[in-house]
């Protein structure tokens, strides 16, 4: 192996040696502990250390890295205390994830390391978002994301590289081509000669290097980093290496021809570098032994600290509380002539729980102070959404809007029409057709203190971004304390003859996911207030806006900047015969029904927020009549109605004079033909269901 120090001082060469030795020696120790049953799982990076180490050492300490499961050298390179790393791997409370995550699935804001999710590919687009933040702040930095050869087959790899290229983002994508994805050799993974060929397809530069040569990795990253910053472009690096152990320790290596191990053993990145250092007389064998002895002692003493840590005692209140980031009051301040947002944790702003679900948290005083309702003006639903967005863009200079066709075109529903002129293209961003990458980028923006709003062109298309939402955005705070300050606008619902892929009600998919908030306004006033509240909320919020209401509903809307509290239902009207608990367009079905059937006295509750549910309001609404009908546009099976009905049965049985009934749409996809669609819709059975309840 040829090492070219390119004038690096001996001090740096030694530093790199210590940096590559540390993960090797930690791993050797971990393999012993694994055999002793003291840790449960281990993904080995032995043989590949030069990549993670070389990359990390070539970056600034505060440039974000998105590592994967074989990148111990990233974590050690960021100088994370070893005892805390050991506690992490033992699932201890004092690790980086309070015992909630295994192996390398954790991050640390302090160290600018973003925790991976098991799905691998979603890491890549987070780097896009971070790089976008650097670009918007005009910072001279890059973000780095890792992928294995297997991971390059994922759609997320394609989307992330494409977005980085189209948006000219300073991201370095590092592929560790170690020959196998679990047992799958590269000839069953891809058909191109080398993975770096893919760079050209995205319109970016790329290079293939020896990933076992630490000096080559270090030097390449240094140079590529300069290129990315100066040219504001992404870059792809394919590092050739080999996985010297099994995919994970338990799975063995029977499928790997033994001669490959022999071949790559000769290219061991640590041993080869040692040979070079000795040849160059940078370090003697005795020097190296002394360094190893020092590291060994350090590992042992840090392990002793880790073993001395108290065992974890589950605390349910803390578990529930940490699912969500506490509310913050955002205050704008000017630092060095540039704006910056100062987030202050709200006092007592955490979550409490009823029946195991999060309740709404109190808004902090500063946020309430921002609420000033002045006069009201009549507006359509669609205009209220637009107002909320405009005011939020004015309120938060760090808010970025992203979505397909939302810039000059104004979005499929014209909600962002004129925004480019007002706020500029940097903040009102047309996106390629890459929902997953844009959601990942939104999360990356959040890592760097930005707020992001993504417009799904239709709520139906969320399926191709589903993984990012339910696994990355939703879980990140619970997993390692990073928030996802992201709002996803979801133009939803049917009634307009748009067929199965432009009309679905898919809110229930998300209500089942801890970590998300789900809001669903039915009036222009709430549409504005809830969107403002969603944008202020530091957590990921899905904001459902019913397309059929956009231009059919008008109502009084307060003129100022105000919030409608997330987690609070609205009593629409009082009544004595039957309680209808509903939300979205169905609120208007209930009102119409009430108007056309004055013989019934209907008590109508608009849930407004589906996660967290307002259980107090539900209980009061049940008590008002003792007969409950839950009405929603979504299909019956697995809809919100089932959850609400179950909760009422468990907690409000004494109030009930009849079984809780649900009126929902048919358990079929939503059809195109208007007569079929009408037949599908819950409102076609509303009269029948009210009649059944009245008979009790
Ligand atoms: C979406 C998804 N599919 C499958 C897996 C299971 N899995 C975990 S790692 C892995 C192989 C990854 O190979 P590669 O990207 O080459 O990285 P390496 O493990 O070789 O470092 C697989 C199939 C997963 N984690 N996520």
Tab-separated table of C-alpha atoms in Angstrom, residues 116-525:
chain	number	residue	atom	x	y	z
A	116	UNK	CA	-28.924	6.736	12.038
A	117	UNK	CA	-32.147	4.826	11.755
A	118	UNK	CA	-31.889	1.173	10.761
A	119	UNK	CA	-33.161	1.926	7.280
A	120	UNK	CA	-29.748	3.371	6.279
A	121	UNK	CA	-30.681	5.473	3.225
A	122	UNK	CA	-32.735	8.111	5.074
A	123	UNK	CA	-29.502	9.422	6.635
A	124	UNK	CA	-28.363	10.813	3.312
A	125	UNK	CA	-31.034	13.465	2.827
A	126	UNK	CA	-30.572	14.809	6.336
A	127	UNK	CA	-27.145	15.888	5.136
A	128	UNK	CA	-28.887	17.789	2.330
A	129	UNK	CA	-30.867	19.767	4.889
A	130	UNK	CA	-27.823	20.545	6.988
A	131	UNK	CA	-25.926	21.633	3.886
A	132	UNK	CA	-28.862	23.800	2.862
A	133	UNK	CA	-28.695	25.476	6.261
A	134	UNK	CA	-24.955	26.101	5.806
A	135	UNK	CA	-25.641	27.533	2.388
A	136	UNK	CA	-28.433	29.804	3.586
A	137	UNK	CA	-26.257	31.048	6.454
A	138	UNK	CA	-23.331	31.470	4.094
A	139	UNK	CA	-21.182	29.299	6.344
A	140	UNK	CA	-18.037	27.704	4.980
A	141	UNK	CA	-18.988	24.165	5.916
A	142	UNK	CA	-19.932	20.804	4.449
A	143	UNK	CA	-22.160	17.992	5.664
A	144	UNK	CA	-21.036	14.387	5.222
A	145	UNK	CA	-23.244	11.333	4.815
A	146	UNK	CA	-22.200	7.684	4.653
A	147	UNK	CA	-23.696	4.847	2.662
A	148	UNK	CA	-22.736	1.219	2.216
A	149	UNK	CA	-22.702	-0.410	-1.208
A	150	UNK	CA	-26.039	-2.022	-0.301
A	151	UNK	CA	-27.519	1.301	0.709
A	152	UNK	CA	-26.860	2.764	-2.731
A	153	UNK	CA	-29.687	0.619	-4.082
A	154	UNK	CA	-32.229	2.409	-1.921
A	155	UNK	CA	-34.457	5.076	-3.391
A	156	UNK	CA	-33.296	7.386	-0.623
A	157	UNK	CA	-29.768	7.307	-2.051
A	158	UNK	CA	-31.046	8.440	-5.429
A	159	UNK	CA	-33.285	11.140	-3.988
A	160	UNK	CA	-30.650	12.569	-1.679
A	161	UNK	CA	-27.989	12.816	-4.380
A	162	UNK	CA	-30.453	14.286	-6.823
A	163	UNK	CA	-31.651	16.974	-4.410
A	164	UNK	CA	-28.089	17.847	-3.406
A	165	UNK	CA	-27.149	18.234	-7.059
A	166	UNK	CA	-30.210	20.237	-8.080
A	167	UNK	CA	-29.907	22.555	-5.088
A	168	UNK	CA	-26.104	22.870	-5.342
A	169	UNK	CA	-25.550	21.758	-1.778
A	170	UNK	CA	-22.137	21.286	-0.146
A	171	UNK	CA	-22.539	17.626	0.799
A	172	UNK	CA	-19.922	14.891	0.613
A	173	UNK	CA	-21.506	11.490	0.033
A	174	UNK	CA	-19.138	8.740	1.126
A	175	UNK	CA	-19.784	5.191	-0.067
A	176	UNK	CA	-17.990	2.464	1.857
A	177	UNK	CA	-17.862	-0.280	-0.728
A	178	UNK	CA	-16.963	-3.287	1.410
A	179	UNK	CA	-18.067	-5.945	-1.052
A	180	UNK	CA	-21.167	-7.168	0.728
A	181	UNK	CA	-24.561	-6.018	1.968
A	182	UNK	CA	-25.157	-8.625	4.649
A	183	UNK	CA	-24.587	-11.729	2.468
A	184	UNK	CA	-25.314	-10.054	-0.869
A	185	UNK	CA	-22.171	-9.531	-2.964
A	186	UNK	CA	-21.915	-6.392	-5.034
A	187	UNK	CA	-22.595	-8.258	-8.310
A	188	UNK	CA	-26.090	-8.926	-6.991
A	189	UNK	CA	-26.410	-5.342	-5.792
A	190	UNK	CA	-25.664	-3.225	-8.873
A	191	UNK	CA	-24.703	-3.520	-12.517
A	192	UNK	CA	-22.454	-0.517	-13.069
A	193	UNK	CA	-18.693	-1.093	-12.970
A	194	UNK	CA	-18.141	1.199	-10.042
A	195	UNK	CA	-20.547	3.082	-7.821
A	196	UNK	CA	-18.790	6.360	-8.448
A	197	UNK	CA	-20.150	6.204	-12.001
A	198	UNK	CA	-23.463	7.178	-10.493
A	199	UNK	CA	-22.132	10.663	-9.747
A	200	UNK	CA	-22.194	11.595	-13.404
A	201	UNK	CA	-25.873	10.656	-13.631
A	202	UNK	CA	-26.683	13.227	-10.975
A	203	UNK	CA	-24.507	15.895	-12.504
A	204	UNK	CA	-21.889	15.842	-9.788
A	205	UNK	CA	-18.198	15.025	-9.567
A	206	UNK	CA	-16.917	11.876	-7.940
A	207	UNK	CA	-13.799	9.861	-7.217
A	208	UNK	CA	-12.963	6.282	-6.283
A	209	UNK	CA	-10.224	5.842	-3.696
A	210	UNK	CA	-8.513	3.216	-1.569
A	211	UNK	CA	-10.608	3.250	1.583
A	212	UNK	CA	-7.976	1.344	3.547
A	213	UNK	CA	-5.381	4.045	3.150
A	214	UNK	CA	-5.943	6.600	5.871
A	215	UNK	CA	-3.764	9.249	4.261
A	216	UNK	CA	-5.603	8.913	0.958
A	217	UNK	CA	-8.977	9.219	2.674
A	218	UNK	CA	-7.843	12.171	4.790
A	219	UNK	CA	-6.284	14.019	1.868
A	220	UNK	CA	-9.236	13.356	-0.439
A	221	UNK	CA	-11.770	14.610	2.065
A	222	UNK	CA	-9.728	17.751	2.751
A	223	UNK	CA	-9.596	18.532	-0.963
A	224	UNK	CA	-13.196	17.608	-1.670
A	225	UNK	CA	-14.331	19.648	1.292
A	226	UNK	CA	-12.653	22.736	-0.185
A	227	UNK	CA	-14.206	21.964	-3.573
A	228	UNK	CA	-17.718	21.616	-2.115
A	229	UNK	CA	-17.440	24.851	-0.170
A	230	UNK	CA	-15.890	26.905	-2.940
A	231	UNK	CA	-18.131	25.620	-5.698
A	232	UNK	CA	-21.212	25.035	-3.540
A	233	UNK	CA	-21.613	21.570	-5.020
A	234	UNK	CA	-21.983	18.015	-3.729
A	235	UNK	CA	-19.396	15.303	-4.349
A	236	UNK	CA	-19.441	11.507	-4.347
A	237	UNK	CA	-16.537	9.441	-3.008
A	238	UNK	CA	-16.431	5.676	-3.370
A	239	UNK	CA	-14.047	4.151	-0.838
A	240	UNK	CA	-12.980	0.610	-1.675
A	241	UNK	CA	-12.636	-1.542	1.410
A	242	UNK	CA	-13.626	-4.894	2.827
A	243	UNK	CA	-15.734	-6.119	5.713
A	244	UNK	CA	-13.365	-8.348	7.695
A	245	UNK	CA	-16.027	-9.769	10.008
A	246	UNK	CA	-19.657	-10.839	9.674
A	247	UNK	CA	-22.463	-8.414	8.995
A	248	UNK	CA	-23.003	-8.481	12.713
A	249	UNK	CA	-21.134	-10.757	15.005
A	250	UNK	CA	-23.769	-13.459	15.255
A	251	UNK	CA	-24.273	-13.924	11.514
A	252	UNK	CA	-20.935	-15.434	10.468
A	253	UNK	CA	-19.029	-15.163	7.189
A	254	UNK	CA	-19.570	-18.561	5.536
A	255	UNK	CA	-20.668	-16.962	2.281
A	256	UNK	CA	-17.387	-15.040	1.853
A	257	UNK	CA	-14.614	-16.902	-0.074
A	258	UNK	CA	-11.659	-17.313	2.373
A	259	UNK	CA	-9.148	-16.027	-0.181
A	260	UNK	CA	-10.808	-12.611	0.033
A	261	UNK	CA	-9.961	-12.415	3.709
A	262	UNK	CA	-6.366	-13.356	2.934
A	263	UNK	CA	-6.177	-10.703	0.254
A	264	UNK	CA	-7.625	-7.946	2.400
A	265	UNK	CA	-5.782	-8.934	5.533
A	266	UNK	CA	-2.670	-7.795	3.680
A	267	UNK	CA	-4.313	-4.397	3.259
A	268	UNK	CA	-5.271	-3.955	6.897
A	269	UNK	CA	-5.543	-0.180	7.346
A	270	UNK	CA	-3.994	-0.110	10.812
A	271	UNK	CA	-1.138	-2.548	10.230
A	272	UNK	CA	-0.211	-1.039	6.883
A	273	UNK	CA	-0.133	2.441	8.348
A	274	UNK	CA	2.105	1.167	11.137
A	275	UNK	CA	4.537	-0.189	8.565
A	276	UNK	CA	4.598	3.181	6.843
A	277	UNK	CA	5.131	5.107	10.093
A	278	UNK	CA	8.025	2.858	11.023
A	279	UNK	CA	9.590	3.063	7.571
A	280	UNK	CA	9.361	6.833	7.695
A	281	UNK	CA	10.767	6.765	11.232
A	282	UNK	CA	7.819	8.737	12.504
A	283	UNK	CA	7.223	6.156	15.207
A	284	UNK	CA	9.267	3.195	16.397
A	285	UNK	CA	7.777	-0.152	17.398
A	286	UNK	CA	8.363	0.833	21.013
A	287	UNK	CA	6.516	4.136	20.504
A	288	UNK	CA	3.583	2.245	19.106
A	289	UNK	CA	3.535	-0.200	21.985
A	290	UNK	CA	3.512	2.731	24.396
A	291	UNK	CA	0.605	4.356	22.564
A	292	UNK	CA	-1.294	1.074	22.612
A	293	UNK	CA	-0.667	0.618	26.306
A	294	UNK	CA	-1.995	4.109	26.962
A	295	UNK	CA	-5.152	3.465	24.944
A	296	UNK	CA	-5.643	0.091	26.619
A	297	UNK	CA	-5.488	1.696	30.059
A	298	UNK	CA	-7.864	4.410	28.982
A	299	UNK	CA	-10.370	1.872	27.650
A	300	UNK	CA	-10.172	-0.197	30.836
A	301	UNK	CA	-10.627	2.767	33.158
A	302	UNK	CA	-13.531	4.139	31.116
A	303	UNK	CA	-15.120	0.682	31.090
A	304	UNK	CA	-14.837	0.581	34.854
A	305	UNK	CA	-16.789	3.841	35.048
A	306	UNK	CA	-19.436	2.405	32.731
A	307	UNK	CA	-19.749	-0.775	34.781
A	308	UNK	CA	-20.106	1.325	37.916
A	309	UNK	CA	-23.192	3.087	36.592
A	310	UNK	CA	-26.489	2.444	38.304
A	311	UNK	CA	-28.912	0.087	36.616
A	312	UNK	CA	-31.738	1.683	34.712
A	313	UNK	CA	-35.103	2.019	36.443
A	314	UNK	CA	-37.915	2.676	33.983
A	315	UNK	CA	-39.782	5.907	34.608
A	316	UNK	CA	-43.005	5.934	32.617
A	317	UNK	CA	-43.609	9.662	33.009
A	318	UNK	CA	-40.158	10.410	31.623
A	319	UNK	CA	-40.621	7.936	28.782
A	320	UNK	CA	-43.827	9.638	27.701
A	321	UNK	CA	-42.484	13.123	28.225
A	322	UNK	CA	-39.410	12.618	26.073
A	323	UNK	CA	-41.424	11.609	23.028
A	324	UNK	CA	-41.968	15.312	22.384
A	325	UNK	CA	-39.642	18.271	22.549
A	326	UNK	CA	-40.794	20.814	25.107
A	327	UNK	CA	-42.411	23.892	23.693
A	328	UNK	CA	-40.080	26.782	23.147
A	329	UNK	CA	-40.478	30.504	22.935
A	330	UNK	CA	-38.576	31.733	19.954
A	331	UNK	CA	-37.066	35.110	20.252
A	332	UNK	CA	-35.387	36.787	17.383
A	333	UNK	CA	-32.088	38.378	18.114
A	334	UNK	CA	-29.392	39.856	15.991
A	335	UNK	CA	-25.936	38.401	16.439
A	336	UNK	CA	-23.029	39.917	14.535
A	337	UNK	CA	-25.373	41.720	12.198
A	338	UNK	CA	-27.214	38.487	11.313
A	339	UNK	CA	-30.506	37.209	12.582
A	340	UNK	CA	-30.560	34.230	14.841
A	341	UNK	CA	-33.275	32.459	16.729
A	342	UNK	CA	-32.845	31.941	20.425
A	343	UNK	CA	-34.954	29.072	21.677
A	344	UNK	CA	-35.794	29.034	25.324
A	345	UNK	CA	-37.360	26.019	26.906
A	346	UNK	CA	-40.748	26.817	28.293
A	347	UNK	CA	-41.092	26.377	32.002
A	348	UNK	CA	-43.305	23.402	32.694
A	349	UNK	CA	-43.879	22.937	29.000
A	350	UNK	CA	-43.611	19.150	28.992
A	351	UNK	CA	-46.302	16.626	28.334
A	352	UNK	CA	-48.565	14.983	30.833
A	353	UNK	CA	-50.502	11.912	30.030
A	354	UNK	CA	-54.033	10.638	30.199
A	355	UNK	CA	-54.638	7.015	29.318
A	356	UNK	CA	-51.088	6.694	28.081
A	357	UNK	CA	-51.399	9.330	25.383
A	358	UNK	CA	-49.839	12.790	25.428
A	359	UNK	CA	-52.051	15.703	26.335
A	360	UNK	CA	-51.624	19.166	25.002
A	361	UNK	CA	-48.982	21.147	26.764
A	362	UNK	CA	-49.447	24.683	27.938
A	363	UNK	CA	-47.961	27.277	25.685
A	364	UNK	CA	-45.260	29.296	27.290
A	365	UNK	CA	-45.960	32.883	28.351
A	366	UNK	CA	-43.929	34.369	25.515
A	367	UNK	CA	-45.902	32.480	22.918
A	368	UNK	CA	-49.150	33.559	24.504
A	369	UNK	CA	-48.005	37.141	24.504
A	370	UNK	CA	-47.701	36.881	20.749
A	371	UNK	CA	-51.398	36.086	20.520
A	372	UNK	CA	-53.347	39.226	19.863
A	373	UNK	CA	-56.741	38.895	18.339
A	374	UNK	CA	-57.938	42.138	16.847
A	375	UNK	CA	-60.775	42.573	14.402
A	376	UNK	CA	-62.190	39.747	12.313
A	377	UNK	CA	-62.529	39.628	8.555
A	378	UNK	CA	-64.439	37.109	6.473
A	379	UNK	CA	-62.083	34.768	4.626
A	380	UNK	CA	-62.173	31.527	2.726
A	381	UNK	CA	-60.485	28.478	4.226
A	382	UNK	CA	-57.732	28.632	1.629
A	383	UNK	CA	-57.020	32.297	2.356
A	384	UNK	CA	-56.731	31.606	6.059
A	385	UNK	CA	-54.043	29.015	5.380
A	386	UNK	CA	-52.223	31.447	3.147
A	387	UNK	CA	-52.387	34.165	5.816
A	388	UNK	CA	-50.978	31.833	8.443
A	389	UNK	CA	-48.095	30.935	6.184
A	390	UNK	CA	-47.374	34.532	5.261
A	391	UNK	CA	-47.462	35.733	8.868
A	392	UNK	CA	-45.271	32.817	9.939
A	393	UNK	CA	-42.752	33.640	7.232
A	394	UNK	CA	-42.647	37.187	8.594
A	395	UNK	CA	-42.458	35.991	12.187
A	396	UNK	CA	-39.738	33.391	11.613
A	397	UNK	CA	-36.897	34.453	9.321
A	398	UNK	CA	-35.600	30.893	9.786
A	399	UNK	CA	-38.719	29.281	8.283
A	400	UNK	CA	-38.145	27.550	4.939
A	401	UNK	CA	-41.009	26.417	2.695
A	402	UNK	CA	-40.475	23.437	0.409
A	403	UNK	CA	-42.740	21.593	-1.988
A	404	UNK	CA	-43.376	20.682	-5.570
A	405	UNK	CA	-44.314	23.704	-7.687
A	406	UNK	CA	-44.761	25.977	-4.674
A	407	UNK	CA	-42.512	28.801	-5.922
A	408	UNK	CA	-43.460	30.749	-9.073
A	409	UNK	CA	-46.408	28.457	-9.778
A	410	UNK	CA	-47.787	29.022	-6.281
A	411	UNK	CA	-48.476	25.365	-5.491
A	412	UNK	CA	-51.133	23.007	-6.814
A	413	UNK	CA	-53.759	24.910	-4.824
A	414	UNK	CA	-52.160	28.357	-5.175
A	415	UNK	CA	-51.608	28.729	-1.456
A	416	UNK	CA	-48.081	30.081	-1.846
A	417	UNK	CA	-48.905	32.295	-4.803
A	418	UNK	CA	-46.808	35.461	-4.666
A	419	UNK	CA	-44.571	34.147	-1.880
A	420	UNK	CA	-41.462	34.032	-4.063
A	421	UNK	CA	-41.705	37.750	-4.704
A	422	UNK	CA	-42.245	38.450	-1.040
A	423	UNK	CA	-39.741	36.072	0.545
A	424	UNK	CA	-37.375	35.018	-2.227
A	425	UNK	CA	-36.546	31.673	-3.772
A	426	UNK	CA	-34.110	30.701	-1.049
A	427	UNK	CA	-36.978	30.394	1.422
A	428	UNK	CA	-39.750	29.345	-0.961
A	429	UNK	CA	-38.269	26.312	-2.631
A	430	UNK	CA	-39.512	24.267	-5.531
A	431	UNK	CA	-38.444	20.709	-4.956
A	432	UNK	CA	-37.676	17.854	-7.307
A	433	UNK	CA	-40.161	14.997	-7.109
A	434	UNK	CA	-38.423	13.553	-4.053
A	435	UNK	CA	-40.787	13.533	-1.072
A	436	UNK	CA	-38.568	11.347	1.061
A	437	UNK	CA	-35.458	13.458	0.511
A	438	UNK	CA	-37.319	16.693	1.152
A	439	UNK	CA	-38.607	15.380	4.460
A	440	UNK	CA	-35.069	14.307	5.305
A	441	UNK	CA	-33.814	17.724	4.307
A	442	UNK	CA	-36.451	19.314	6.516
A	443	UNK	CA	-35.039	17.332	9.411
A	444	UNK	CA	-31.519	18.398	8.458
A	445	UNK	CA	-32.602	22.042	8.526
A	446	UNK	CA	-33.912	21.423	12.005
A	447	UNK	CA	-30.501	20.137	13.133
A	448	UNK	CA	-29.145	23.568	12.269
A	449	UNK	CA	-31.922	25.542	13.984
A	450	UNK	CA	-34.243	26.158	11.058
A	451	UNK	CA	-37.963	25.557	10.815
A	452	UNK	CA	-39.289	23.790	7.740
A	453	UNK	CA	-42.717	23.505	6.195
A	454	UNK	CA	-43.176	20.947	3.468
A	455	UNK	CA	-46.248	20.996	1.277
A	456	UNK	CA	-47.327	17.565	0.095
A	457	UNK	CA	-48.904	18.219	-3.254
A	458	UNK	CA	-51.634	15.816	-2.180
A	459	UNK	CA	-51.776	14.032	1.170
A	460	UNK	CA	-51.877	10.762	-0.795
A	461	UNK	CA	-48.239	11.224	-1.842
A	462	UNK	CA	-47.060	11.058	1.735
A	463	UNK	CA	-46.684	7.311	1.221
A	464	UNK	CA	-43.365	7.878	-0.547
A	465	UNK	CA	-42.126	9.930	2.395
A	466	UNK	CA	-43.691	7.717	5.041
A	467	UNK	CA	-40.461	6.264	6.377
A	468	UNK	CA	-38.882	9.636	7.034
A	469	UNK	CA	-41.969	10.808	8.906
A	470	UNK	CA	-42.747	7.816	11.086
A	471	UNK	CA	-39.211	6.598	11.719
A	472	UNK	CA	-36.974	9.638	11.544
A	473	UNK	CA	-38.972	12.758	12.358
A	474	UNK	CA	-41.327	11.107	14.829
A	475	UNK	CA	-38.781	9.142	16.841
A	476	UNK	CA	-35.743	11.379	16.870
A	477	UNK	CA	-36.520	13.305	20.040
A	478	UNK	CA	-37.255	10.210	22.049
A	479	UNK	CA	-34.180	8.451	20.662
A	480	UNK	CA	-31.503	11.069	21.219
A	481	UNK	CA	-33.092	14.378	22.116
A	482	UNK	CA	-32.959	16.117	18.748
A	483	UNK	CA	-36.204	17.811	17.695
A	484	UNK	CA	-37.705	17.855	14.213
A	485	UNK	CA	-39.108	21.335	13.776
A	486	UNK	CA	-41.134	20.401	10.728
A	487	UNK	CA	-44.699	20.985	9.554
A	488	UNK	CA	-46.094	18.848	6.749
A	489	UNK	CA	-49.115	20.336	5.042
A	490	UNK	CA	-51.457	17.624	3.822
A	491	UNK	CA	-54.127	18.633	1.264
A	492	UNK	CA	-56.522	15.810	2.011
A	493	UNK	CA	-59.912	14.291	1.519
A	494	UNK	CA	-62.469	13.562	-1.159
A	495	UNK	CA	-65.766	14.841	-2.419
A	496	UNK	CA	-64.290	16.221	-5.585
A	497	UNK	CA	-64.294	13.092	-7.778
A	498	UNK	CA	-60.532	12.784	-7.833
A	499	UNK	CA	-60.250	9.015	-7.380
A	500	UNK	CA	-58.181	6.722	-5.172
A	501	UNK	CA	-54.876	8.626	-5.245
A	502	UNK	CA	-55.999	12.244	-4.843
A	503	UNK	CA	-58.732	11.885	-2.226
A	504	UNK	CA	-57.595	9.650	0.587
A	505	UNK	CA	-58.012	10.297	4.266
A	506	UNK	CA	-54.798	8.994	5.786
A	507	UNK	CA	-54.618	10.829	9.100
A	508	UNK	CA	-55.055	7.609	11.088
A	509	UNK	CA	-51.692	6.292	9.848
A	510	UNK	CA	-49.980	9.078	11.716
A	511	UNK	CA	-52.135	9.209	14.828
A	512	UNK	CA	-50.726	5.773	15.591
A	513	UNK	CA	-47.181	7.146	15.639
A	514	UNK	CA	-45.845	8.568	18.919
A	515	UNK	CA	-43.764	11.668	18.330
A	516	UNK	CA	-46.022	13.236	15.732
A	517	UNK	CA	-48.754	15.769	16.281
A	518	UNK	CA	-51.749	15.710	13.961
A	519	UNK	CA	-54.049	18.680	13.501
A	520	UNK	CA	-57.083	18.926	11.243
A	521	UNK	CA	-58.967	22.251	11.186
A	522	UNK	CA	-62.515	22.647	9.918
A	523	UNK	CA	-62.961	26.439	9.960
A	524	UNK	CA	-60.954	29.298	8.481
A	525	UNK	CA	-60.260	30.670	11.980
